[in-house]
Coordinates of C-alpha atoms in Angstrom, one line a residue:
Chain A
M1 CA 54.0 -0.1 6.0
L2 CA 57.0 -0.9 8.3
D3 CA 58.7 -4.1 8.2
D4 CA 62.5 -2.9 8.8
N5 CA 62.6 -1.0 12.0
V6 CA 61.3 -2.6 14.4
V7 CA 63.4 -2.8 17.4
L8 CA 61.3 -3.6 20.3
P9 CA 60.7 -7.5 21.0
V10 CA 56.9 -8.4 20.9
Q11 CA 56.9 -9.5 24.3
V12 CA 58.6 -6.8 26.1
A13 CA 56.1 -4.2 24.2
W14 CA 53.1 -6.4 25.7
L15 CA 54.6 -6.4 29.5
I16 CA 54.8 -2.6 29.3
I17 CA 51.4 -2.2 28.0
G18 CA 50.1 -4.8 30.5
A19 CA 51.9 -2.9 33.4
F20 CA 51.4 0.3 32.6
S21 CA 47.7 -0.5 31.6
L22 CA 47.2 -2.2 34.9
V23 CA 48.6 1.6 36.7
W24 CA 46.1 3.1 35.4
L25 CA 42.9 1.2 35.6
W26 CA 44.2 0.9 39.7
L27 CA 44.5 4.2 39.7
G28 CA 40.8 5.1 38.1
W29 CA 39.3 2.6 40.7
W30 CA 41.3 3.6 43.6
L31 CA 40.2 7.2 42.5
G32 CA 36.8 6.9 41.8
R33 CA 35.9 5.4 45.1
K34 CA 36.3 9.0 46.3
N35 CA 33.5 11.1 43.9
N36 CA 30.8 11.2 45.8
N37 CA 28.3 12.9 43.4
L38 CA 28.5 14.4 39.7
E39 CA 30.4 17.4 41.0
D40 CA 33.6 15.3 42.3
Y41 CA 33.0 12.9 38.9
M42 CA 33.1 15.8 36.5
L43 CA 35.6 18.5 38.4
A44 CA 37.0 17.1 40.8
G45 CA 35.3 18.7 43.8
R46 CA 36.5 22.0 42.3
K47 CA 39.5 21.5 44.8
V48 CA 42.3 20.8 42.9
G49 CA 45.9 22.4 43.9
L50 CA 48.8 23.9 42.5
G51 CA 50.9 20.7 41.8
F52 CA 48.3 18.8 40.2
A53 CA 46.8 22.1 38.4
V54 CA 50.0 22.1 36.9
A55 CA 50.7 18.5 36.0
T56 CA 47.5 18.0 34.1
A57 CA 47.7 21.3 32.4
M58 CA 51.4 20.0 30.7
A59 CA 50.4 16.8 31.3
T60 CA 47.2 16.9 28.9
W61 CA 49.1 19.9 26.4
V62 CA 52.5 16.8 26.0
T63 CA 49.9 14.2 23.4
S64 CA 51.2 12.0 20.6
N65 CA 50.8 15.5 19.0
T66 CA 53.6 16.6 20.6
T67 CA 56.1 13.2 20.9
M68 CA 55.3 12.0 17.2
T69 CA 53.6 15.3 15.0
A70 CA 56.3 17.8 16.2
P71 CA 59.1 15.1 14.8
Q72 CA 57.2 14.7 12.2
L73 CA 57.3 18.9 11.3
A74 CA 60.8 18.5 11.6
Y75 CA 61.3 16.3 9.1
Q76 CA 58.8 18.1 7.3
L77 CA 59.2 21.5 7.4
G78 CA 62.7 21.4 9.4
I79 CA 63.5 23.8 12.0
W80 CA 60.9 26.6 11.9
G81 CA 58.9 23.6 12.0
M82 CA 60.0 22.3 15.3
V83 CA 60.6 26.1 16.7
G84 CA 57.1 26.4 15.4
Y85 CA 55.8 24.0 16.8
S86 CA 56.9 24.9 20.6
L87 CA 54.7 28.1 19.9
G88 CA 52.4 25.9 21.1
A89 CA 52.9 26.9 24.6
V90 CA 51.6 30.1 24.0
G91 CA 48.1 29.0 24.1
L92 CA 48.7 27.5 27.7
I93 CA 50.5 30.8 28.4
L94 CA 47.8 33.4 26.9
F95 CA 45.0 30.8 28.7
A96 CA 46.4 32.2 32.1
P97 CA 44.4 34.8 32.9
L98 CA 41.1 33.3 30.8
A99 CA 41.6 30.5 33.3
R100 CA 41.2 32.8 36.5
R101 CA 38.9 35.4 34.5
I102 CA 36.8 32.0 33.7
R103 CA 36.7 31.0 37.9
E104 CA 35.8 34.7 39.1
I105 CA 32.7 34.8 36.5
M106 CA 31.1 31.8 36.2
P107 CA 32.1 29.6 39.9
N108 CA 29.3 27.6 39.3
G109 CA 29.8 26.9 35.8
Y110 CA 30.5 23.0 34.0
T111 CA 31.4 23.6 30.6
S112 CA 32.6 26.2 27.8
G113 CA 29.3 25.2 26.9
D114 CA 27.5 27.0 29.3
F115 CA 29.9 30.1 29.1
I116 CA 29.2 30.8 25.2
R117 CA 24.9 29.6 25.6
L118 CA 24.8 32.3 28.1
R119 CA 27.0 34.8 27.3
Y120 CA 25.7 34.4 23.0
G121 CA 22.5 32.8 23.4
K122 CA 21.8 29.5 21.8
T123 CA 22.2 29.5 18.4
T124 CA 25.8 31.2 18.9
W125 CA 26.2 27.8 21.2
R126 CA 25.2 25.0 18.9
I127 CA 27.3 26.3 16.3
F128 CA 30.0 26.3 19.0
L129 CA 29.3 22.9 19.8
I130 CA 29.0 21.3 16.5
I131 CA 32.8 22.9 16.1
S132 CA 33.9 21.8 19.2
L133 CA 33.0 17.9 19.0
F134 CA 33.8 17.8 15.1
Y135 CA 37.6 19.4 17.2
S136 CA 37.3 16.5 19.8
I137 CA 36.2 13.5 18.2
G138 CA 39.9 14.7 15.9
W139 CA 41.8 15.1 18.6
L140 CA 40.1 11.3 19.9
I141 CA 41.2 9.8 16.7
S142 CA 44.1 10.8 16.5
L143 CA 45.6 9.6 19.7
G144 CA 43.9 6.9 19.2
M145 CA 45.8 6.1 15.5
A146 CA 49.1 7.7 17.5
G147 CA 48.6 4.8 18.8
G148 CA 48.8 2.4 17.2
L149 CA 51.5 3.6 15.3
L150 CA 53.9 3.4 18.1
I151 CA 53.0 -0.3 19.0
E152 CA 53.3 -1.2 15.1
A153 CA 56.6 0.8 14.2
L154 CA 58.2 -0.1 17.6
A155 CA 56.8 -3.9 18.1
G156 CA 55.8 -4.9 14.7
I157 CA 52.3 -5.2 16.7
N158 CA 49.5 -4.7 14.2
Y159 CA 48.2 -1.5 14.4
H160 CA 44.5 -2.2 14.9
Y161 CA 45.8 -4.4 18.4
G162 CA 47.8 -1.9 19.2
M163 CA 45.2 1.1 18.4
T164 CA 42.1 -1.3 20.4
V165 CA 44.4 -1.6 23.6
I166 CA 45.3 1.9 24.3
V167 CA 41.9 3.2 23.8
T168 CA 40.0 0.9 25.6
I169 CA 42.5 1.0 28.6
C170 CA 42.2 4.8 28.7
T171 CA 37.9 4.5 28.3
I172 CA 38.0 1.9 31.5
Y173 CA 40.0 4.1 33.7
T174 CA 37.9 7.1 32.9
V175 CA 34.7 5.9 33.0
F176 CA 35.5 4.6 37.0
G177 CA 37.4 7.4 38.0
G178 CA 36.4 10.4 36.4
L179 CA 38.2 13.9 36.0
R180 CA 39.8 13.0 39.6
A181 CA 41.5 10.0 38.0
V182 CA 42.1 11.6 34.8
I183 CA 44.1 14.6 36.9
A184 CA 46.0 12.0 39.4
T185 CA 47.6 9.8 36.1
D186 CA 48.5 12.7 34.7
F187 CA 51.1 14.2 37.4
V188 CA 52.5 10.3 37.5
Q189 CA 52.8 10.5 33.7
T190 CA 54.0 14.6 33.7
I191 CA 57.3 13.0 35.6
I192 CA 57.7 9.5 33.3
I193 CA 57.2 12.2 30.1
L194 CA 59.5 14.9 31.6
V195 CA 62.5 12.5 32.7
G196 CA 62.5 10.0 29.5
V197 CA 62.6 13.0 26.5
I198 CA 65.3 14.6 28.7
I199 CA 67.1 11.0 28.4
L200 CA 66.9 10.5 25.2
A201 CA 67.8 13.5 24.3
F202 CA 71.0 13.6 26.2
L203 CA 71.8 9.9 24.8
I204 CA 70.8 10.9 21.1
I205 CA 73.2 14.0 21.1
Q206 CA 75.8 11.6 22.4
Q207 CA 75.9 8.9 20.2
V208 CA 75.0 10.6 16.9
G209 CA 76.3 14.0 17.7
I210 CA 75.2 17.0 16.8
D211 CA 77.7 17.9 13.5
T212 CA 77.1 14.4 12.2
I213 CA 73.2 15.8 11.9
H214 CA 74.3 19.1 10.4
A215 CA 76.2 18.2 7.8
R216 CA 74.1 15.6 6.6
L217 CA 71.1 18.0 6.5
E218 CA 73.3 20.1 4.5
Q219 CA 74.2 18.0 2.1
E220 CA 70.5 15.8 1.6
R221 CA 68.0 18.0 2.8
P222 CA 69.1 21.8 2.6
M223 CA 65.3 23.1 3.1
L224 CA 65.1 21.4 6.2
L225 CA 68.0 24.0 7.5
N226 CA 67.0 27.1 5.3
L227 CA 65.4 29.9 7.7
L228 CA 63.6 31.0 4.6
L229 CA 61.9 27.8 4.1
P230 CA 58.3 29.7 2.7
A231 CA 56.3 27.4 4.1
S232 CA 57.9 26.7 7.2
I233 CA 57.2 30.3 7.6
M234 CA 53.3 30.4 7.1
F235 CA 53.5 27.5 9.6
L236 CA 55.0 29.7 12.1
F237 CA 52.4 31.7 13.2
N238 CA 49.7 29.3 12.4
N239 CA 50.8 26.9 14.7
L240 CA 50.4 29.3 17.1
F241 CA 47.0 30.2 16.5
F242 CA 46.2 26.7 16.1
G243 CA 47.1 25.8 19.5
V244 CA 45.7 28.9 21.3
G245 CA 42.3 28.0 18.8
E246 CA 42.5 24.3 20.5
I247 CA 42.9 26.2 24.6
F248 CA 40.6 29.2 24.3
H249 CA 37.4 26.6 23.0
S250 CA 37.7 23.3 24.0
N251 CA 36.2 22.2 27.3
V252 CA 39.4 20.0 27.9
W253 CA 40.9 23.3 29.2
W254 CA 37.5 25.5 31.1
S255 CA 36.8 21.9 32.9
R256 CA 40.5 22.3 34.2
A257 CA 39.4 26.0 35.0
F258 CA 36.8 25.0 36.8
S259 CA 37.9 22.3 38.7
F260 CA 41.4 24.3 39.7
A261 CA 40.8 25.7 43.2
S262 CA 40.3 29.6 43.7
G263 CA 43.2 31.3 42.5
V264 CA 45.5 28.6 41.5
G265 CA 44.6 28.9 37.7
L266 CA 46.9 31.2 36.9
K267 CA 50.1 30.3 38.1
A268 CA 48.9 26.5 36.9
Y269 CA 49.0 27.9 33.5
V270 CA 51.9 30.1 33.1
I271 CA 54.1 27.3 34.8
A272 CA 52.5 24.2 32.6
G273 CA 52.9 27.0 29.2
L274 CA 57.1 27.6 30.5
F275 CA 58.1 23.4 31.1
W276 CA 55.6 22.8 28.3
L277 CA 58.1 24.7 25.5
P278 CA 61.2 22.8 24.9
I279 CA 59.3 19.3 24.6
P280 CA 58.2 19.9 21.4
I281 CA 62.0 21.1 20.1
V282 CA 63.4 18.4 22.0
A283 CA 61.2 15.6 20.4
G284 CA 61.9 17.6 17.0
F285 CA 65.4 17.2 17.4
I286 CA 65.7 13.8 17.1
A287 CA 63.8 13.3 13.5
L288 CA 66.6 15.2 12.3
A289 CA 69.2 12.8 13.1
A290 CA 66.9 10.1 10.1
P291 CA 68.9 11.3 7.4
A292 CA 72.7 10.9 9.6
L293 CA 71.2 7.2 10.8
G294 CA 70.2 6.9 7.1
I295 CA 67.3 5.3 8.7
N296 CA 64.0 5.2 6.3
V297 CA 61.0 7.1 7.4
P298 CA 57.2 5.4 5.6
S299 CA 55.0 7.3 7.4
P300 CA 56.6 10.8 8.8
D301 CA 54.5 10.7 12.1
M302 CA 56.9 7.7 12.6
V303 CA 59.7 9.2 12.5
A304 CA 60.6 9.6 16.4
P305 CA 60.5 6.4 17.5
L306 CA 62.5 5.0 14.2
V307 CA 65.5 7.7 15.6
A308 CA 65.6 6.8 18.9
G309 CA 64.9 2.5 18.1
K310 CA 67.7 2.4 15.9
V311 CA 70.4 4.8 17.8
L312 CA 69.1 3.4 21.5
G313 CA 68.0 -0.2 19.8
L314 CA 65.8 -2.0 22.9
L315 CA 67.0 0.7 25.9
G316 CA 66.0 3.7 23.2
G317 CA 62.8 1.7 22.2
V318 CA 62.1 1.2 25.6
I319 CA 61.7 5.0 26.6
V320 CA 60.4 6.3 23.5
F321 CA 57.0 3.7 24.4
I322 CA 56.7 4.4 27.9
V323 CA 57.1 8.1 27.2
V324 CA 54.4 7.8 24.2
F325 CA 52.2 5.8 26.2
S326 CA 52.5 8.0 29.3
A327 CA 51.7 11.0 26.9
L328 CA 48.9 9.3 25.0
A329 CA 47.5 8.2 27.9
S330 CA 47.2 11.3 29.5
S331 CA 45.1 13.0 26.9
L332 CA 43.2 10.8 25.7
D333 CA 42.1 10.2 29.3
S334 CA 41.6 14.3 29.5
V335 CA 39.9 14.6 26.2
L336 CA 37.3 11.9 27.0
A337 CA 36.3 13.1 30.3
A338 CA 36.1 16.8 28.5
T339 CA 34.1 15.9 25.6
G340 CA 32.2 13.5 27.5
D341 CA 31.2 16.8 29.8
L342 CA 30.1 19.1 27.5
I343 CA 27.9 16.2 25.7
V344 CA 26.4 15.2 29.1
R345 CA 25.8 19.0 30.1
D346 CA 24.9 20.8 27.1
I347 CA 23.7 18.0 24.2
Y348 CA 21.8 15.2 26.9
K349 CA 21.2 17.5 29.5
G350 CA 20.6 20.8 27.4
H351 CA 18.4 19.5 24.2
I352 CA 17.2 15.8 25.3
N353 CA 16.9 15.3 28.9
K354 CA 16.3 18.5 30.6
N355 CA 14.7 17.0 34.0
A356 CA 17.6 14.6 34.5
S357 CA 19.1 14.6 37.9
D358 CA 22.7 14.5 39.0
D359 CA 22.4 10.9 39.5
H360 CA 21.1 10.4 36.4
L361 CA 23.7 12.8 34.7
R362 CA 26.6 10.7 36.6
K363 CA 25.4 7.7 34.4
A364 CA 24.7 9.4 31.4
A365 CA 28.3 10.6 31.8
M366 CA 29.8 7.0 32.0
Y367 CA 27.7 5.3 29.1
I368 CA 28.6 8.8 27.2
I369 CA 32.5 8.1 27.7
I370 CA 32.5 4.7 26.9
G371 CA 30.7 5.3 23.2
L372 CA 32.9 8.0 22.5
G373 CA 35.8 5.5 23.5
V374 CA 33.8 2.8 20.9
C375 CA 33.3 6.1 18.4
T376 CA 37.0 6.9 18.5
W377 CA 38.2 3.1 17.8
A378 CA 36.0 2.6 15.1
L379 CA 37.0 5.8 13.5
A380 CA 41.1 5.3 14.1
L381 CA 40.5 2.3 13.0
L382 CA 40.3 3.4 9.4
R383 CA 43.4 5.2 9.3
M384 CA 42.2 8.1 7.3
A385 CA 44.8 10.3 7.4
T386 CA 48.2 11.5 8.6
L387 CA 48.4 12.7 12.4
G388 CA 49.4 15.6 10.9
S389 CA 47.3 16.4 7.9
L390 CA 44.2 14.8 10.4
L391 CA 44.8 17.4 13.6
H392 CA 45.8 20.7 11.5
F393 CA 42.4 20.1 9.3
T394 CA 40.7 20.7 12.9
G395 CA 42.6 24.2 12.7
A396 CA 40.1 25.7 10.7
F397 CA 37.6 24.9 13.2
V398 CA 38.3 25.7 15.8
A399 CA 41.0 28.8 14.9
S400 CA 37.1 30.8 14.5
T401 CA 36.5 30.1 18.3
I402 CA 39.5 32.6 19.8
W403 CA 38.2 35.7 19.5
P404 CA 34.6 35.2 20.2
I405 CA 35.7 33.5 23.6
A406 CA 38.5 36.6 24.5
V407 CA 36.4 39.8 23.8
G408 CA 33.7 37.3 25.1
L409 CA 35.1 36.6 28.1
L410 CA 36.8 40.3 29.1
Y411 CA 34.8 42.9 27.5
R412 CA 31.2 43.7 27.2
H413 CA 30.8 44.3 23.6
G414 CA 29.6 41.6 21.3
N415 CA 26.4 39.9 20.6
G416 CA 25.5 36.0 19.1
R417 CA 25.3 37.1 16.3
T418 CA 28.4 38.7 15.5
A419 CA 29.8 35.6 17.4
T420 CA 28.2 33.2 15.1
L421 CA 29.0 35.3 12.0
A422 CA 33.0 34.9 13.1
M423 CA 32.9 31.2 14.1
V424 CA 31.4 30.3 10.8
S425 CA 33.4 33.0 8.1
G426 CA 36.4 31.5 10.0
T427 CA 35.8 28.1 9.6
A428 CA 34.9 28.7 5.9
M429 CA 38.0 30.7 5.0
G430 CA 40.5 28.1 7.0
L431 CA 38.8 25.5 4.8
I432 CA 39.7 27.1 1.7
A433 CA 43.0 28.3 3.0
Y434 CA 43.8 24.5 3.1
F435 CA 42.5 23.0 0.2
T436 CA 44.3 25.6 -1.5
I437 CA 47.1 26.3 0.1
G438 CA 47.9 23.6 2.6
F439 CA 47.3 22.9 6.1
Y440 CA 50.1 25.0 7.4
V441 CA 48.1 28.2 7.1
A442 CA 44.4 26.7 8.0
A443 CA 44.4 28.5 11.4
L444 CA 46.0 31.8 11.0
T445 CA 43.5 32.1 8.0
S446 CA 40.6 30.9 10.1
A447 CA 41.3 33.5 12.9
A448 CA 42.6 36.4 10.8
T449 CA 38.5 35.8 9.4
S450 CA 37.0 35.6 12.8
M451 CA 38.8 38.9 14.2
V452 CA 38.1 41.2 11.6
I453 CA 35.0 40.2 12.3
M454 CA 34.8 40.2 16.3
L455 CA 37.0 44.3 16.3
F456 CA 33.0 45.7 15.1
A457 CA 31.8 44.4 18.3
F458 CA 33.1 46.8 19.8
R459 CA 30.9 49.4 17.5
Q460 CA 27.8 47.8 19.2
K461 CA 25.7 49.9 21.4
N462 CA 24.1 47.1 23.7
V463 CA 27.0 45.7 26.1
F464 CA 26.4 42.3 27.9
D465 CA 25.5 42.2 31.5
W466 CA 28.0 39.6 33.6
R467 CA 25.6 38.9 36.1
A468 CA 24.4 36.5 33.7
L469 CA 27.1 34.8 33.6
N470 CA 26.3 33.6 37.7
Q471 CA 23.0 32.3 38.4
P472 CA 22.5 29.6 39.4
S473 CA 19.4 28.8 38.0
K474 CA 20.9 29.8 34.6
I475 CA 23.3 27.5 34.3
I476 CA 22.1 24.0 33.6
G477 CA 21.2 21.1 35.9
E478 CA 22.1 23.4 38.6
N479 CA 20.9 23.1 41.9
K480 CA 17.9 26.0 41.6
Chain B
M1 CA 29.8 15.1 12.2
I2 CA 31.4 11.7 12.2
K3 CA 30.1 11.8 8.3
T4 CA 31.6 14.7 8.0
I5 CA 34.8 14.0 9.1
T6 CA 34.8 11.1 7.3
M7 CA 34.0 12.9 4.2
F8 CA 36.5 15.3 4.3
A9 CA 39.8 12.8 4.8
I10 CA 37.8 10.5 1.8
L11 CA 38.1 13.5 0.1
T12 CA 41.3 15.1 0.5
V13 CA 44.0 11.9 1.9
L14 CA 42.4 8.5 1.5
P15 CA 42.6 8.4 -2.2
L16 CA 46.3 8.5 -1.8
S17 CA 47.0 6.8 1.3
F18 CA 47.1 3.5 -1.2
A19 CA 49.0 2.5 -3.8
C20 CA 47.2 0.8 -7.1
A21 CA 49.1 -2.7 -7.4
N22 CA 53.2 -2.0 -7.4
E23 CA 52.4 1.7 -9.2
I24 CA 54.6 4.2 -7.7
V25 CA 52.6 6.9 -6.4
I26 CA 52.8 10.3 -4.0
S27 CA 51.2 9.7 -0.7
D28 CA 51.7 12.7 1.0
D29 CA 51.6 15.5 -1.4
G30 CA 54.0 18.5 -0.2
T31 CA 55.6 19.8 -3.0
S32 CA 55.1 23.2 -2.4
A33 CA 56.7 22.6 1.1
G34 CA 59.5 20.2 -0.2
Y35 CA 58.2 17.3 1.0
I36 CA 57.1 14.1 -0.2
T37 CA 56.3 10.5 0.3
L38 CA 56.3 8.0 -2.1
S39 CA 54.8 4.4 -1.5
W40 CA 53.9 1.7 -3.7
G41 CA 51.7 -1.5 -3.3
K42 CA 53.2 -4.9 -1.3
E43 CA 53.5 -7.9 -1.8
D44 CA 54.5 -10.8 0.7
G45 CA 58.0 -11.2 0.6
G46 CA 59.2 -8.3 -2.2
T47 CA 62.4 -6.1 -1.8
Y48 CA 61.8 -3.0 -3.2
E49 CA 64.6 -0.4 -4.5
L50 CA 63.8 3.1 -4.8
N51 CA 66.4 5.0 -6.9
E52 CA 66.6 8.8 -8.0
I53 CA 68.0 10.0 -11.5
K54 CA 69.8 12.9 -11.8
D55 CA 71.9 13.3 -14.5
N56 CA 71.4 10.1 -15.7
Q57 CA 72.9 8.5 -12.7
S58 CA 71.2 6.0 -10.7
I59 CA 71.3 7.5 -6.5
S60 CA 69.8 4.7 -4.3
L61 CA 67.2 6.3 -1.8
Y62 CA 65.7 3.2 -0.1
R63 CA 66.1 -0.8 -0.5
G64 CA 64.4 -2.9 1.9
M65 CA 60.9 -4.3 2.4
D66 CA 59.4 -1.2 3.3
N67 CA 56.7 0.6 0.7
A68 CA 56.9 4.0 1.3
V69 CA 59.5 6.7 1.8
T70 CA 59.1 9.9 3.0
L71 CA 62.0 12.8 1.4
S72 CA 61.6 16.2 3.1
G73 CA 63.8 19.4 2.3
L74 CA 63.7 19.6 -1.2
P75 CA 64.7 22.5 -3.1
D76 CA 62.6 23.6 -6.3
G77 CA 63.4 21.3 -9.3
V78 CA 62.0 18.1 -11.1
Y79 CA 62.8 14.7 -9.7
H80 CA 62.7 11.8 -11.6
Y81 CA 62.1 8.4 -9.0
K82 CA 62.7 5.0 -10.2
L83 CA 61.5 1.8 -8.4
D84 CA 62.7 -1.8 -8.8
I85 CA 60.8 -4.6 -7.5
D86 CA 62.8 -7.8 -7.1
N87 CA 66.1 -6.9 -8.4
G88 CA 64.6 -5.9 -10.9
E89 CA 61.7 -7.8 -12.0
A90 CA 59.8 -4.9 -13.0
S91 CA 60.2 -0.9 -12.4
Y92 CA 58.1 2.1 -12.3
N93 CA 58.8 6.0 -13.0
L94 CA 58.0 8.7 -11.5
S95 CA 58.3 12.3 -12.3
V96 CA 57.9 14.7 -9.3
T97 CA 57.9 18.7 -9.8
V98 CA 58.5 21.0 -6.5
K99 CA 57.9 23.9 -6.2
H100 CA 58.2 26.4 -2.6
H101 CA 55.5 28.7 -2.2
S102 CA 56.9 32.3 -3.0
L103 CA 58.7 34.1 -0.4
F104 CA 56.2 37.1 -0.3
R105 CA 53.1 34.9 0.7
A106 CA 55.2 33.6 3.1
F107 CA 55.9 37.1 4.8
M108 CA 52.5 38.4 3.9
F109 CA 51.4 34.6 6.3
L110 CA 54.0 35.8 9.1
T111 CA 53.0 39.7 9.2
L112 CA 49.4 38.7 9.5
G113 CA 50.2 36.5 12.2
A114 CA 52.6 39.1 14.1
I115 CA 49.5 41.5 13.4
M116 CA 46.9 39.2 15.2
F117 CA 49.4 37.9 17.4
I118 CA 49.7 41.8 19.4
T119 CA 46.5 42.4 18.7
L120 CA 45.6 39.6 20.8
I121 CA 47.5 40.4 23.5
I122 CA 46.7 44.1 23.6
L123 CA 42.9 42.5 24.0
L124 CA 43.9 40.4 27.1
F125 CA 46.6 42.4 29.1
G126 CA 46.2 45.5 28.2
A127 CA 42.8 46.3 26.3
D128 CA 40.8 46.9 29.6
K129 CA 42.0 50.3 30.5
F130 CA 41.8 51.5 27.1
F131 CA 38.2 50.6 26.8
T132 CA 36.9 51.3 30.8
A133 CA 38.4 55.2 29.8
Q134 CA 36.7 54.9 26.7
Y135 CA 33.4 53.9 28.4
P136 CA 33.5 54.3 32.1
D137 CA 30.3 54.1 32.9
Q138 CA 30.7 50.5 31.6
D139 CA 32.6 48.0 34.2
N140 CA 34.3 45.0 31.9
I141 CA 35.8 43.3 34.7
D142 CA 33.4 42.4 37.8
V143 CA 31.2 40.5 37.4
G144 CA 28.8 43.0 39.9

């Protein structure tokens, strides 16, 4: 769709892609050598310290959605769109006490599926797996799409080529290095993202000026500055609950809780949330400069790269390219690894090959990650939706899991039937809201429905015995 | 599952993503939120000019080779757009009505969100003491 806004020479783009790909691949290979068993491969030996824990939580949450969808929402929904997106940090902060709790009550756990199965039973577990895998695939597609869009927007390279390269590189180093490689690359990528975003914001404010941006918005797009823009008011808590739902249920965050050393999870998630909070605001602000610069925005999810490229030319293009490429890689590898774990243990080991050994599972994990990469590539080829609409569609699903997980982790009340009903009804109502009102209320409606049902759990007399969560024989594949 | 994703995407977004020939269409409809993406079919080397017609005057919104424009921050109203192709060799018109959600509905969702947020905070940080007091024989935290 783009022709007028290319700022990065094709050779420079390929050079950056090549250089960073080599670094990530080398790290994946080098760190992969230290994996001696399945626990090393899937959970980095359960010994991740605070520094790496903060970095991986933050880098994984700074995704293409932060660097490209936050500007899109600022461009579409104005000031509250930008602020609303930053409320995604609340999910990380609220997960902090749960991360500590998870480590305490399930020291031998591997996946979020382990918890749901032991806490609520097999029916709830299977529904949860459908929701979780649906979300993971949606997230992977949005990341693959973001890679293709970024490269096309900045360098004019065909979407399909750019997307293919990014998905392939991330898949390869995740296969080689497992979670250890994912966390180590996240650390490097966090530093790149933070420094890059700060430099970009500083340069854009310096060159365009806040007064100019405000004046042009007031003249041409007054509703973007209107704090009473109805859709953006509706979006505020929607995004908060979407973020909470994503984090509470996803094995990306549970696998980290299991992999962090004892006592690290609580601090790591709080610090990561606080560091993450300003990033969407800074990224979103970049989008608001588009009208002042007279930039045409063919697709709203490309607004940030277009603005940076227009204002800063080659330098801006290079910085944005590196930042988003790092953000993409840090999330793509994490989702691939964590979704691979979920499929290996909860689907392959749990349903297909119950007697598989650890060595067999480790090989299966590698093949499953490759399969996920291929699946992501094939679906991203279709380029079915904008990033924002694709992502928020999954909000109806994940927000329905918030209450079953929070209640299930902290209270003895609530059984499988209540949790199942909460997830199914929440998802259904969220989808109805998505189609009848808009993407900006899907997660909120889903979470509200689920909450009402789960509150009935406290009226139930039967209570859960926590010891069922900490029995090695009950964990799938755990040595008896 | 993949089939489900594809099906939903096809039903919701795909029909809007491809403009037929050069006809101008809304490819991302956010008319209740004040934003729209207008797009049209693309021909190699073609140049396009999108104008808004307001009070019988033409205001240029875009001129170039892209085949889409996203407009946002639009107040309630009816907007008339005209697409000229290759300096007027062909032109297409489209009218779009923007009508925002009511503030009542917006604040209903805001209030609902605030209530849920407070409930979640209580559940995560405070309620264990309340429920432990209510059910003193049940330990809510220790694994045992």
